Short mmCIF file of C-alpha atoms in Angstrom, two decimals:
data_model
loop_
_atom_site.label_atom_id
_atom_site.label_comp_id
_atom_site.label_asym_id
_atom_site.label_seq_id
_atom_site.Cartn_x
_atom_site.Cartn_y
_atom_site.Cartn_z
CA UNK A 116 -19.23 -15.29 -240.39
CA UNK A 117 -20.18 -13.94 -243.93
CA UNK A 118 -18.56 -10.52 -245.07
CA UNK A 119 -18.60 -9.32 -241.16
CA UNK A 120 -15.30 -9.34 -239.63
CA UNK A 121 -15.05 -9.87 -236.18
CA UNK A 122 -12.01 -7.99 -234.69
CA UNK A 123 -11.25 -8.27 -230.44
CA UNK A 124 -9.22 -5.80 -229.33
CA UNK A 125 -7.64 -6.30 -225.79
CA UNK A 126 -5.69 -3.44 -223.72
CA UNK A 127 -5.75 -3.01 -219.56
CA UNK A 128 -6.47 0.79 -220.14
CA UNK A 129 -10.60 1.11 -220.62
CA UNK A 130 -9.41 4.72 -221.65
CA UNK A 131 -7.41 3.18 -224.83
CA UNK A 132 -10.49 0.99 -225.58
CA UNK A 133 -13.19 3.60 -225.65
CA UNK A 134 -10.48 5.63 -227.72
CA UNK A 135 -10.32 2.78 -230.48
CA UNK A 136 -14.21 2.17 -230.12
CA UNK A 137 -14.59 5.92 -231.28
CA UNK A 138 -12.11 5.49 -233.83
CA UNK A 139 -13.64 2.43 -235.22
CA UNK A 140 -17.56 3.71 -234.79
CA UNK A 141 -17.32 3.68 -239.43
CA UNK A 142 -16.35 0.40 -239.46
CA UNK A 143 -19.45 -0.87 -237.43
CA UNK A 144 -21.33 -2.08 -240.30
CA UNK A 145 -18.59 -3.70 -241.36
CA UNK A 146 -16.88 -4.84 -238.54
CA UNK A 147 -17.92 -6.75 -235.11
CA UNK A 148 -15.68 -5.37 -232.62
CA UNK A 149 -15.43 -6.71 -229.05
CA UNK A 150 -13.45 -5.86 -226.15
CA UNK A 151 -11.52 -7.22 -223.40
CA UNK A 152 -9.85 -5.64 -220.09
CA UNK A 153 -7.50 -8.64 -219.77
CA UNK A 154 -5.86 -11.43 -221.23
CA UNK A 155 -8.15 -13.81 -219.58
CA UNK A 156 -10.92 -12.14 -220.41
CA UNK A 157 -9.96 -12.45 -224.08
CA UNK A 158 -9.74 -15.95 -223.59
CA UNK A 159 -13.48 -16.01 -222.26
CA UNK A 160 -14.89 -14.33 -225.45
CA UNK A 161 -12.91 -17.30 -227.55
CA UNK A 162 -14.78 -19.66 -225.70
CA UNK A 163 -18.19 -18.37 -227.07
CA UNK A 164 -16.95 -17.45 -230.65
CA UNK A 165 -13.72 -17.71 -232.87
CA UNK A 166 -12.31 -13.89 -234.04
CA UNK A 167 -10.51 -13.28 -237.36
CA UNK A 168 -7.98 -10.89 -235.93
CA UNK A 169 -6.88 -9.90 -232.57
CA UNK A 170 -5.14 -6.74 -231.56
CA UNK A 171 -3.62 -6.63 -228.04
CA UNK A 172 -1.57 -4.51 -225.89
CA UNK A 173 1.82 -5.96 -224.82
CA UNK A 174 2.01 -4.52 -221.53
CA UNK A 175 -1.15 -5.46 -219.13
CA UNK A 176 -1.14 -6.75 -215.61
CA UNK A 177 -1.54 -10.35 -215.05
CA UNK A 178 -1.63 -12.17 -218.36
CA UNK A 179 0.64 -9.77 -220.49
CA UNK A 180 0.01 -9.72 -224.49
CA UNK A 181 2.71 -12.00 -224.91
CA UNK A 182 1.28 -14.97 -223.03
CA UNK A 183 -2.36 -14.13 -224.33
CA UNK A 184 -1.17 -14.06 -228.00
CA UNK A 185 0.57 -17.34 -227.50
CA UNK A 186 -2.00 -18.98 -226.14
CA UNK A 187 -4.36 -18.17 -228.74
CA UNK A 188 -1.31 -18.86 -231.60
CA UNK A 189 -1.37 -22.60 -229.79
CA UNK A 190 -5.44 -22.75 -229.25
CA UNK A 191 -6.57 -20.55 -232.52
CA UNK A 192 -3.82 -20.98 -235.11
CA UNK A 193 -6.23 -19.57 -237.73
CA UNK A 194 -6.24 -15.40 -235.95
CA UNK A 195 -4.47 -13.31 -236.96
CA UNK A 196 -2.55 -11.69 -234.63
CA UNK A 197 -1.26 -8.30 -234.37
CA UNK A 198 0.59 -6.35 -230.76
CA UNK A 199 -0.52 -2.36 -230.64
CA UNK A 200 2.16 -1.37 -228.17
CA UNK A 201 3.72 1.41 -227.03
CA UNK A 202 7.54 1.09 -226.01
CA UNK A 203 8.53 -2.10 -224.65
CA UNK A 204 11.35 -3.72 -223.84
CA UNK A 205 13.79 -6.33 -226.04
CA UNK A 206 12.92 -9.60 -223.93
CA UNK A 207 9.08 -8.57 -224.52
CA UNK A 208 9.71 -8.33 -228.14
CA UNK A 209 11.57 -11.77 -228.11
CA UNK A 210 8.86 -13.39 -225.74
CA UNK A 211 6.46 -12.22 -228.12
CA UNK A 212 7.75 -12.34 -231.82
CA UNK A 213 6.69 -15.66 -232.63
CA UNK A 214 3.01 -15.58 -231.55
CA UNK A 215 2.93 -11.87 -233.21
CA UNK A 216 2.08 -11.31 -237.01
CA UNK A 217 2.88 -7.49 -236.71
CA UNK A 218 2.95 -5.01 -234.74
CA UNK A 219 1.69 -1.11 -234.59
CA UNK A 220 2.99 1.41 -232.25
CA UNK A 221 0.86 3.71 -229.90
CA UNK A 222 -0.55 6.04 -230.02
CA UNK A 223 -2.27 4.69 -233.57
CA UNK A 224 -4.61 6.69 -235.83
CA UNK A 225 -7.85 5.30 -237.63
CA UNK A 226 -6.10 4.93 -240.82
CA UNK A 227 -3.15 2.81 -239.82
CA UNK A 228 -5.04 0.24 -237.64
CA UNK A 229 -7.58 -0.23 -240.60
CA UNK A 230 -4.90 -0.37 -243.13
CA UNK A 231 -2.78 -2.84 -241.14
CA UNK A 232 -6.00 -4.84 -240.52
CA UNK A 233 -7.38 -5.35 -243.84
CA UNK A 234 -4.04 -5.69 -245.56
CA UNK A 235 -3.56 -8.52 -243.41
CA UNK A 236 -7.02 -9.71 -244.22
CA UNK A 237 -6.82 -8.86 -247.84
CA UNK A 238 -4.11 -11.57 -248.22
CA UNK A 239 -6.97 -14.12 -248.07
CA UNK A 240 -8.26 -12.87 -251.19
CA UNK A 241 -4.63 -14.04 -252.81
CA UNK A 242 -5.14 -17.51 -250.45
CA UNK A 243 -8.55 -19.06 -250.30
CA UNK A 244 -8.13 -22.04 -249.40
CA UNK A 245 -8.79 -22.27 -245.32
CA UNK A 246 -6.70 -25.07 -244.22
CA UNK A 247 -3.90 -23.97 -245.79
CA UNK A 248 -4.79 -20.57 -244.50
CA UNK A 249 -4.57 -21.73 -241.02
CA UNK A 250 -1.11 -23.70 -242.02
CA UNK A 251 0.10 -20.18 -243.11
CA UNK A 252 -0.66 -18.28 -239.91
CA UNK A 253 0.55 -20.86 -237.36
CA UNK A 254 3.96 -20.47 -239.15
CA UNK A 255 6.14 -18.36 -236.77
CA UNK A 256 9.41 -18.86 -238.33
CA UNK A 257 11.15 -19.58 -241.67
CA UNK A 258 13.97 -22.93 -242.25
CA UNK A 259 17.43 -21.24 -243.12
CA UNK A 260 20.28 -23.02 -244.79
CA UNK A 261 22.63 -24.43 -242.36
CA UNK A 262 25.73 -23.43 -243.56
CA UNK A 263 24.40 -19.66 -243.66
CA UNK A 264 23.27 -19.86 -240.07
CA UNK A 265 26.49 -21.30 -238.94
CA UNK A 266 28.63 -18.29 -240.22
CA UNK A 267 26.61 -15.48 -238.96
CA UNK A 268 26.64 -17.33 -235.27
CA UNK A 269 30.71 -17.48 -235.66
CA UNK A 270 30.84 -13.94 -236.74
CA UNK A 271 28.56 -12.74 -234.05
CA UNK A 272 30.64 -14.55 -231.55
CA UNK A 273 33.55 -12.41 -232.43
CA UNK A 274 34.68 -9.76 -229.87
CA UNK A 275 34.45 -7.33 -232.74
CA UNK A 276 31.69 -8.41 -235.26
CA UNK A 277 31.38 -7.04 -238.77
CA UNK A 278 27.80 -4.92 -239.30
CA UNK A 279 28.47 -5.41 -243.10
CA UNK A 280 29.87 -9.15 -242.62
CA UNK A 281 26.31 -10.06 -240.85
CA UNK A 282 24.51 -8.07 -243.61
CA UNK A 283 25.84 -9.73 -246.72
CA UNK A 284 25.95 -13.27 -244.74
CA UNK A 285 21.65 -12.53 -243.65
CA UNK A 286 21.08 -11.09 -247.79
CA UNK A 287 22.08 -14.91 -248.63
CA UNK A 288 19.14 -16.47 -247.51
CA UNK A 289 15.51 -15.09 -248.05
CA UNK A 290 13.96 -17.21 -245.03
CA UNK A 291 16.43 -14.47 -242.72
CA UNK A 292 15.58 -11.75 -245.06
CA UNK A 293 11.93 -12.22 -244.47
CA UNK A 294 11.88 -12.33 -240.90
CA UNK A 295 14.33 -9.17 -240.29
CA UNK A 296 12.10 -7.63 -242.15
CA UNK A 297 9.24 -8.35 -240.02
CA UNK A 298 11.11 -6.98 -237.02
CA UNK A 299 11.57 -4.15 -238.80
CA UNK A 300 8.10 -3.05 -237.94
CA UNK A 301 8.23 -3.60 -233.89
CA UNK A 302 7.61 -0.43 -231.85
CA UNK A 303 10.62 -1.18 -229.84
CA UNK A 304 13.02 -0.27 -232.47
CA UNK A 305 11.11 2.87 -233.85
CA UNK A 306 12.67 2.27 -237.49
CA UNK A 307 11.74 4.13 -240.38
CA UNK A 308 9.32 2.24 -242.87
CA UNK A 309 11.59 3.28 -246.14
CA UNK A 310 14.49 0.85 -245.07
CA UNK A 311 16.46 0.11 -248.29
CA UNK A 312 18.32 -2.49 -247.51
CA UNK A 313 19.13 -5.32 -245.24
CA UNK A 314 22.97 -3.64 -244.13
CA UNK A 315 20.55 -0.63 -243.43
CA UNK A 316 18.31 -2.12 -241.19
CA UNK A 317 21.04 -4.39 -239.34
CA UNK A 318 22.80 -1.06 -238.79
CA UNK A 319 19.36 0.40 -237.22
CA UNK A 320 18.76 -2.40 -235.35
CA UNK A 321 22.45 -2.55 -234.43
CA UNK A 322 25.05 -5.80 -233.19
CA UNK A 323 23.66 -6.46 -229.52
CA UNK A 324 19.75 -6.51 -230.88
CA UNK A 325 21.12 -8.62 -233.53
CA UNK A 326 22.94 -11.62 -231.15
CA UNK A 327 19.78 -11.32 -229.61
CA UNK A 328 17.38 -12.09 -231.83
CA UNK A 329 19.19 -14.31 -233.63
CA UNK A 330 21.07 -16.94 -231.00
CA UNK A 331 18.93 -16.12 -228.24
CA UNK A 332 15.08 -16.70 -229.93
CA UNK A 333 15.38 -19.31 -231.27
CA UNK A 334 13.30 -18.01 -234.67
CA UNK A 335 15.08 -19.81 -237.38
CA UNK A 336 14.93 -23.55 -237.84
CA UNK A 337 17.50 -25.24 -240.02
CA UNK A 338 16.72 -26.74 -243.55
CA UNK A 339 17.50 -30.72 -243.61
CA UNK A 340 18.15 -31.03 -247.49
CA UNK A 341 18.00 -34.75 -246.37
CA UNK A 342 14.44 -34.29 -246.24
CA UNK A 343 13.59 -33.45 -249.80
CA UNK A 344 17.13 -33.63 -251.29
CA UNK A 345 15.44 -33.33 -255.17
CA UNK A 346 15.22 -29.24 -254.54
CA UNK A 347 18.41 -26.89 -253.28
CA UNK A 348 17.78 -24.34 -250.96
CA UNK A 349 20.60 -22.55 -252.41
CA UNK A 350 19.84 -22.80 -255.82
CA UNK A 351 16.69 -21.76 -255.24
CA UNK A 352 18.09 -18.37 -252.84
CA UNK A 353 20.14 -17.61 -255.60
CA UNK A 354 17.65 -17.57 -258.57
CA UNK A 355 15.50 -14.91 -255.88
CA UNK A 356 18.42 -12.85 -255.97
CA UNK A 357 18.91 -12.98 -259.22
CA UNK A 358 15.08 -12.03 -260.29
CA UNK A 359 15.61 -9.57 -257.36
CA UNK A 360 18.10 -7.62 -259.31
CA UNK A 361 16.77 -8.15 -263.34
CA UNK A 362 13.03 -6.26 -261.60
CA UNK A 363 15.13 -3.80 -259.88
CA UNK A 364 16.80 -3.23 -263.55
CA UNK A 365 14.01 -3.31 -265.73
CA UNK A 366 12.18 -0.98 -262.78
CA UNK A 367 14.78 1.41 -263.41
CA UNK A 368 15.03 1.12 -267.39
CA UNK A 369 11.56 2.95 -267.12
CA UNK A 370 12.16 5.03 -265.02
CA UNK A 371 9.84 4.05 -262.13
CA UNK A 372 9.98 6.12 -258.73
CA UNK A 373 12.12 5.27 -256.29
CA UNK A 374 9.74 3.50 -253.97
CA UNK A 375 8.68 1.34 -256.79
CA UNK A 376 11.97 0.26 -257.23
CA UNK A 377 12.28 -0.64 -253.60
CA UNK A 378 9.07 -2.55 -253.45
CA UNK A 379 9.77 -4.21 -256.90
CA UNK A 380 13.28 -5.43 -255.70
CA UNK A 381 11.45 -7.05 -252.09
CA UNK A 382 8.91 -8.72 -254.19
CA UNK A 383 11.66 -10.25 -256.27
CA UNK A 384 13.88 -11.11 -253.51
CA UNK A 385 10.48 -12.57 -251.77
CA UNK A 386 8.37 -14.13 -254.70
CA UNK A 387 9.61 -17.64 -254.01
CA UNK A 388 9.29 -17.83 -250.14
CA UNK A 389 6.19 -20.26 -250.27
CA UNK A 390 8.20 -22.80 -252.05
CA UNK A 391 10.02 -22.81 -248.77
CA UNK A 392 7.03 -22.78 -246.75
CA UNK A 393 5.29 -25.99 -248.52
CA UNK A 394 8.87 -28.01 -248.96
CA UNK A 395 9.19 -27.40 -245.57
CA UNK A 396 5.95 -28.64 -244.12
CA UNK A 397 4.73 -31.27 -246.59
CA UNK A 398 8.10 -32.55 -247.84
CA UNK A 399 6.53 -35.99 -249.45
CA UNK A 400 4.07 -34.37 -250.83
CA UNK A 401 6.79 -31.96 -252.86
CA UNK A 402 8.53 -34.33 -253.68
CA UNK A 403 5.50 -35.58 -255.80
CA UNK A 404 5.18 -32.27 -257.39
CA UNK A 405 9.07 -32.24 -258.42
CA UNK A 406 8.18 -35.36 -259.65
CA UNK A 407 5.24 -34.26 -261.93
CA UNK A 408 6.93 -31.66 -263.01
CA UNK A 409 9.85 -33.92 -264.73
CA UNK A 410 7.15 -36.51 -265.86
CA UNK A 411 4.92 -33.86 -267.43
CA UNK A 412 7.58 -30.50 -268.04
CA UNK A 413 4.58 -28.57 -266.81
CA UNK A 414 4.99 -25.27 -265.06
CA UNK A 415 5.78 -25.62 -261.28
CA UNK A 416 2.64 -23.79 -260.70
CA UNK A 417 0.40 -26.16 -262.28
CA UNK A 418 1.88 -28.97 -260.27
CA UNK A 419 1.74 -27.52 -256.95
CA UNK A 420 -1.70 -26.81 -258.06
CA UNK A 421 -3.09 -30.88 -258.94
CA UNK A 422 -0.77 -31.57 -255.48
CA UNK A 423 -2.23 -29.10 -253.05
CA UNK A 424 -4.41 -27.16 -254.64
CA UNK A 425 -2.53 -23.92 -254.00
CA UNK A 426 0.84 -22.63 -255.34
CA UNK A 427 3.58 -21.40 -253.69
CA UNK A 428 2.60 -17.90 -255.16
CA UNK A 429 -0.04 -18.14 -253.18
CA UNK A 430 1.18 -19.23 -249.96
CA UNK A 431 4.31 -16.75 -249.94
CA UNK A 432 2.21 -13.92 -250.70
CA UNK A 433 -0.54 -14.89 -247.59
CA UNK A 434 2.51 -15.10 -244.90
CA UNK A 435 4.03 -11.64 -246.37
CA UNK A 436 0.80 -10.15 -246.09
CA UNK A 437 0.11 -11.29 -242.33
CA UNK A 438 3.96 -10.18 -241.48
CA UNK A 439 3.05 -6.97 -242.59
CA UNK A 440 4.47 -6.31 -246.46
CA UNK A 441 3.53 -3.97 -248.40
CA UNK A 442 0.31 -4.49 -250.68
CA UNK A 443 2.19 -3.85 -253.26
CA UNK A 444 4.76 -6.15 -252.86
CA UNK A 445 2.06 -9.14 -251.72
CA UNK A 446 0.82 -8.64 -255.04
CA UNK A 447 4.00 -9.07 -256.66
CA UNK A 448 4.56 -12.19 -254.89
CA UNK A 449 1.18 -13.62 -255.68
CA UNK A 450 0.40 -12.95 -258.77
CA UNK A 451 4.42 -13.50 -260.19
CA UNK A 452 2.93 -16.73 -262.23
CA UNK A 453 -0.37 -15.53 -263.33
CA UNK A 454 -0.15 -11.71 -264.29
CA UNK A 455 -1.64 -10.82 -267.39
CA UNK A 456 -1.95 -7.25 -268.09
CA UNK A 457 0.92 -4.57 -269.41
CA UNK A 458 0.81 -2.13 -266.49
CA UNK A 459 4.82 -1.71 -265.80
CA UNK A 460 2.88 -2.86 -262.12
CA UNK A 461 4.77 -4.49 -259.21
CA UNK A 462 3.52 -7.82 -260.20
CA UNK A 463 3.89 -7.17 -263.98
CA UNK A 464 7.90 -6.61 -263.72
CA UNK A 465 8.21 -9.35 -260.77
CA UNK A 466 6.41 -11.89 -263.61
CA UNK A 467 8.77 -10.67 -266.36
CA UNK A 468 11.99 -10.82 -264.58
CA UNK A 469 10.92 -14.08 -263.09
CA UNK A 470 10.71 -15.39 -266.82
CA UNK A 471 13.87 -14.18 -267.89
CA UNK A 472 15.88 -15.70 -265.37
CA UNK A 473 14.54 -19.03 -266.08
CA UNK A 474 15.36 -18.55 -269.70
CA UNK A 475 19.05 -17.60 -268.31
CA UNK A 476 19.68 -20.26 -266.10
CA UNK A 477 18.55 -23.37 -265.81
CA UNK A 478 17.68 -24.48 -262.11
CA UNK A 479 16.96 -28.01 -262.51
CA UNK A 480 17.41 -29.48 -266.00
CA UNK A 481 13.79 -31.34 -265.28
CA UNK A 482 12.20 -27.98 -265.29
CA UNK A 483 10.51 -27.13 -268.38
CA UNK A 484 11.24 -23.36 -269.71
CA UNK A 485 8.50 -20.86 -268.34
CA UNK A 486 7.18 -18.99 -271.41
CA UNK A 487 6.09 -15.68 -271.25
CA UNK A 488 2.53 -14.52 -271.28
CA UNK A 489 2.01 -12.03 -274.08
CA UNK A 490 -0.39 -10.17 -272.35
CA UNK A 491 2.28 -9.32 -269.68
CA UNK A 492 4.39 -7.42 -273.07
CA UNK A 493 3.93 -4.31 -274.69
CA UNK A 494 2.54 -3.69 -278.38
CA UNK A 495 5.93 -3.78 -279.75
CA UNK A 496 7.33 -6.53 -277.06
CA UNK A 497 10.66 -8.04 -279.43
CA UNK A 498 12.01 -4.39 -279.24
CA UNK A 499 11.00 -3.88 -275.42
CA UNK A 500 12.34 -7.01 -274.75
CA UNK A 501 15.59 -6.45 -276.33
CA UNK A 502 15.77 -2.90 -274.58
CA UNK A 503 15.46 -4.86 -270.68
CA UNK A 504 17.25 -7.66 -271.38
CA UNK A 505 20.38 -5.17 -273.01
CA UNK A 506 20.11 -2.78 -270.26
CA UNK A 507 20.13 -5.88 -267.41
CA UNK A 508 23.33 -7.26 -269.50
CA UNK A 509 24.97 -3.83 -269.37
CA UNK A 510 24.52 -2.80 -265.65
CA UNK A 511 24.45 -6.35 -263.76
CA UNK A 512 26.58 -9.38 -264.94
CA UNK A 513 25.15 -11.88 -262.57
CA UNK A 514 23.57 -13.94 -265.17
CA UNK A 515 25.48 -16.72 -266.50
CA UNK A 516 26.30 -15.82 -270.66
CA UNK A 517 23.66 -13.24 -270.26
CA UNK A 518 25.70 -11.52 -272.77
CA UNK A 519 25.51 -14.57 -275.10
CA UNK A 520 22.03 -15.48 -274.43
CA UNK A 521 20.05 -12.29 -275.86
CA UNK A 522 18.62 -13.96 -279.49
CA UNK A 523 18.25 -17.16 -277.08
CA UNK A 524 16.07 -15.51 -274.22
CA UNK A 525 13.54 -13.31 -277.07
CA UNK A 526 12.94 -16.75 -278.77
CA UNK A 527 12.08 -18.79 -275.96
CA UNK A 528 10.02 -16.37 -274.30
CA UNK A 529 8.31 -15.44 -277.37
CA UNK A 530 7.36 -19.41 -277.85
#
């Protein structure tokens, strides 16, 4: 395959193809780009060669996009796939949203269908490693804590559920957070792409959509803490929250715009999702790395690294990237453990605030303390540091004796 990236690109309308094929004529020396009429068609051009991304139209004749994208989600778990759709209905959306890694509306201008391919591909730069790469795109849906799950199914069984009730109950757990998000970007809802909040986009997407989705999909599985009962789902939800906030805080301390602060605060919330993702799926084999980690004190990182040969950075930021985040905030999730220049970037505050949380509150008493990476500081970095942590204690009291803890924090970061 080399550098070339082959792209298929199915729709029932020859008119839409020859559109996209004039669209796309730049990208030919970058880009092989095939065609198909039909879902079974498609099918026919996997049996001669395997693409790296495949963009289909939801409504066809015959085999419709959501049966073709299955299929290939069950036969070629490694594509990535993406739906360019016009409006379509709420049961196409459910048949379709877990074979689907995003989706772009139609009509759809050069720009945007590059951008949302290559961001997609880009993530592979973050994740290199190809079997975990396919692991990562055959996942369709994130574990959620039980207990969580429970409560928003009682409250949306109510005759008269609460919008803000669902919101604050879906904010407590990222695996939820992550894939509301991704629905976000459906065509069928038509939201805006500055949504601030979760309560903001459950009031877009509004009560009924919500039932829907959520106790009639079937897209959340529940976390058995059974399974790997050495790390807590919760503990680990809250400590995203909590580096959610101290990034939002230091974000706003200088002054960043306000779409910065927005991105920084998803990255945050987000940066820990492949922890989920590997627990999840190889649950012996974290268990070994929770185990290295108290034998050695090393960096959580580093183990997941001599275990699998990937971090959790890594595989977090790969499955944001293919649901359609932000660049921006893939970054932030990817490079959280390894930044190492002073840029006041996404990934720069995300790395910081990530530190200072561990110096705050102590997860799992095997856990060494993460020290900070002096490259990641300013010139004068005591005086900076004093300046975020003092503002974060000021405006946010979430931290356990943040207010107690300021000498503490500087010194152990500084070590």
């Amino acid at each position: 395959m080399g550098n070339i990236i082959s792209v298929l690109f199915v729709d029932d309308e020859p008119n839409v193809l020859t559109s996209i094929k004039r669209m796309l004529r730049f990208k030919r020396n970058e880009w092989d780009i095939e065609f198909a009429e039909s879902g079974e068609e498609a099918l026919d051009l996997f049996d001669k060669k395997i693409f790296d991304v495949v963009v289909s139209d939801i409504r066809m004749p015959g085999m419709d996009g959501a049966e073709l994208l299955t299929r290939l989600k069950d036969e070629y778990p490694g594509v990535i796939r993406i739906a360019l759709s016009g409006q379509v209905g709420l049961s196409e959306v459910v048949r379709s949203i877990r074979a689907v890694h995003q989706y772009i509306s139609k009509p759809c201008d050069a720009e945007t269908l590059v951008t949302k391919i290559e961001s997609a591909l880009k993530s592979r730069e973050i994740l290199t490693d190809p079997a975990m790469q396919r692991l990562v795109t055959e996942i369709d849906a994130l574990p959620v804590i039980p207990s969580v799950f429970k409560s928003i199914e009682d409250e949306l069984r109510k005759e008269e559920p609460s919008i803000s009730k669902i919101a604050n109950l879906i904010s407590k757990d990222v695996g939820l957070v992550a894939k509301i998000l991704k629905l976000i970007n459906s065509p069928y809802f038509g939201l805006p792409s500055n949504i601030k909040s979760i309560s903001q986009a459950i009031s877009l997407l509004g009560l009924e959509t919500i039932k829907t989705l959520i106790l009639g999909t079937h897209l959340f599985s529940m976390y058995d803490e059974k399974a790997l009962p050495k790390l807590s789902l919760s503990l680990l939800w809250e400590h995203s929250f909590r580096v959610s906030n101290i990034a939002r805080l230091i974000a706003e301390k200088e002054n960043l715009d306000k779409n910065t602060i927005i991105q920084v605060r998803m990255a945050g919330l987000l940066h820990d999702v492949g922890k989920l993702i590997l627990a999840y799926s190889f649950p012996e084999k974290y268990s070994q790395v929770l185990d290295k980690i108290r034998e050695t004190k090393d960096p959580i990182n580093r183990c997941e690294l001599s275990v699998f040969g990937t971090t959790h950075a890594q595989i977090g930021a790969y499955l944001m990237g293919l649901w359609g985040m932000s660049g921006e905030v893939v970054h932030g999730i990817g490079y959280h453990h390894s930044y190492d220049k002073c840029d006041l970037s996404i990934p720069m505050i995300v790395s910081v605030a990530d530190m200072i949380d561990h110096q705050c509150v102590i997860i799992n008493p095997d856990y060494g303390r993460i020290v900070i990476d002096e490259s990641v500081l300013p010139p004068s970095s005591n005086a900076k540091l004093e300046e975020w942590i003092s503002h974060i204690s000021l405006h946010w009291q979430g931290i356990t004796d943040f207010n107690v803890l300021d000498s503490d924090v500087i010194e152990h970061l500084r070590k």
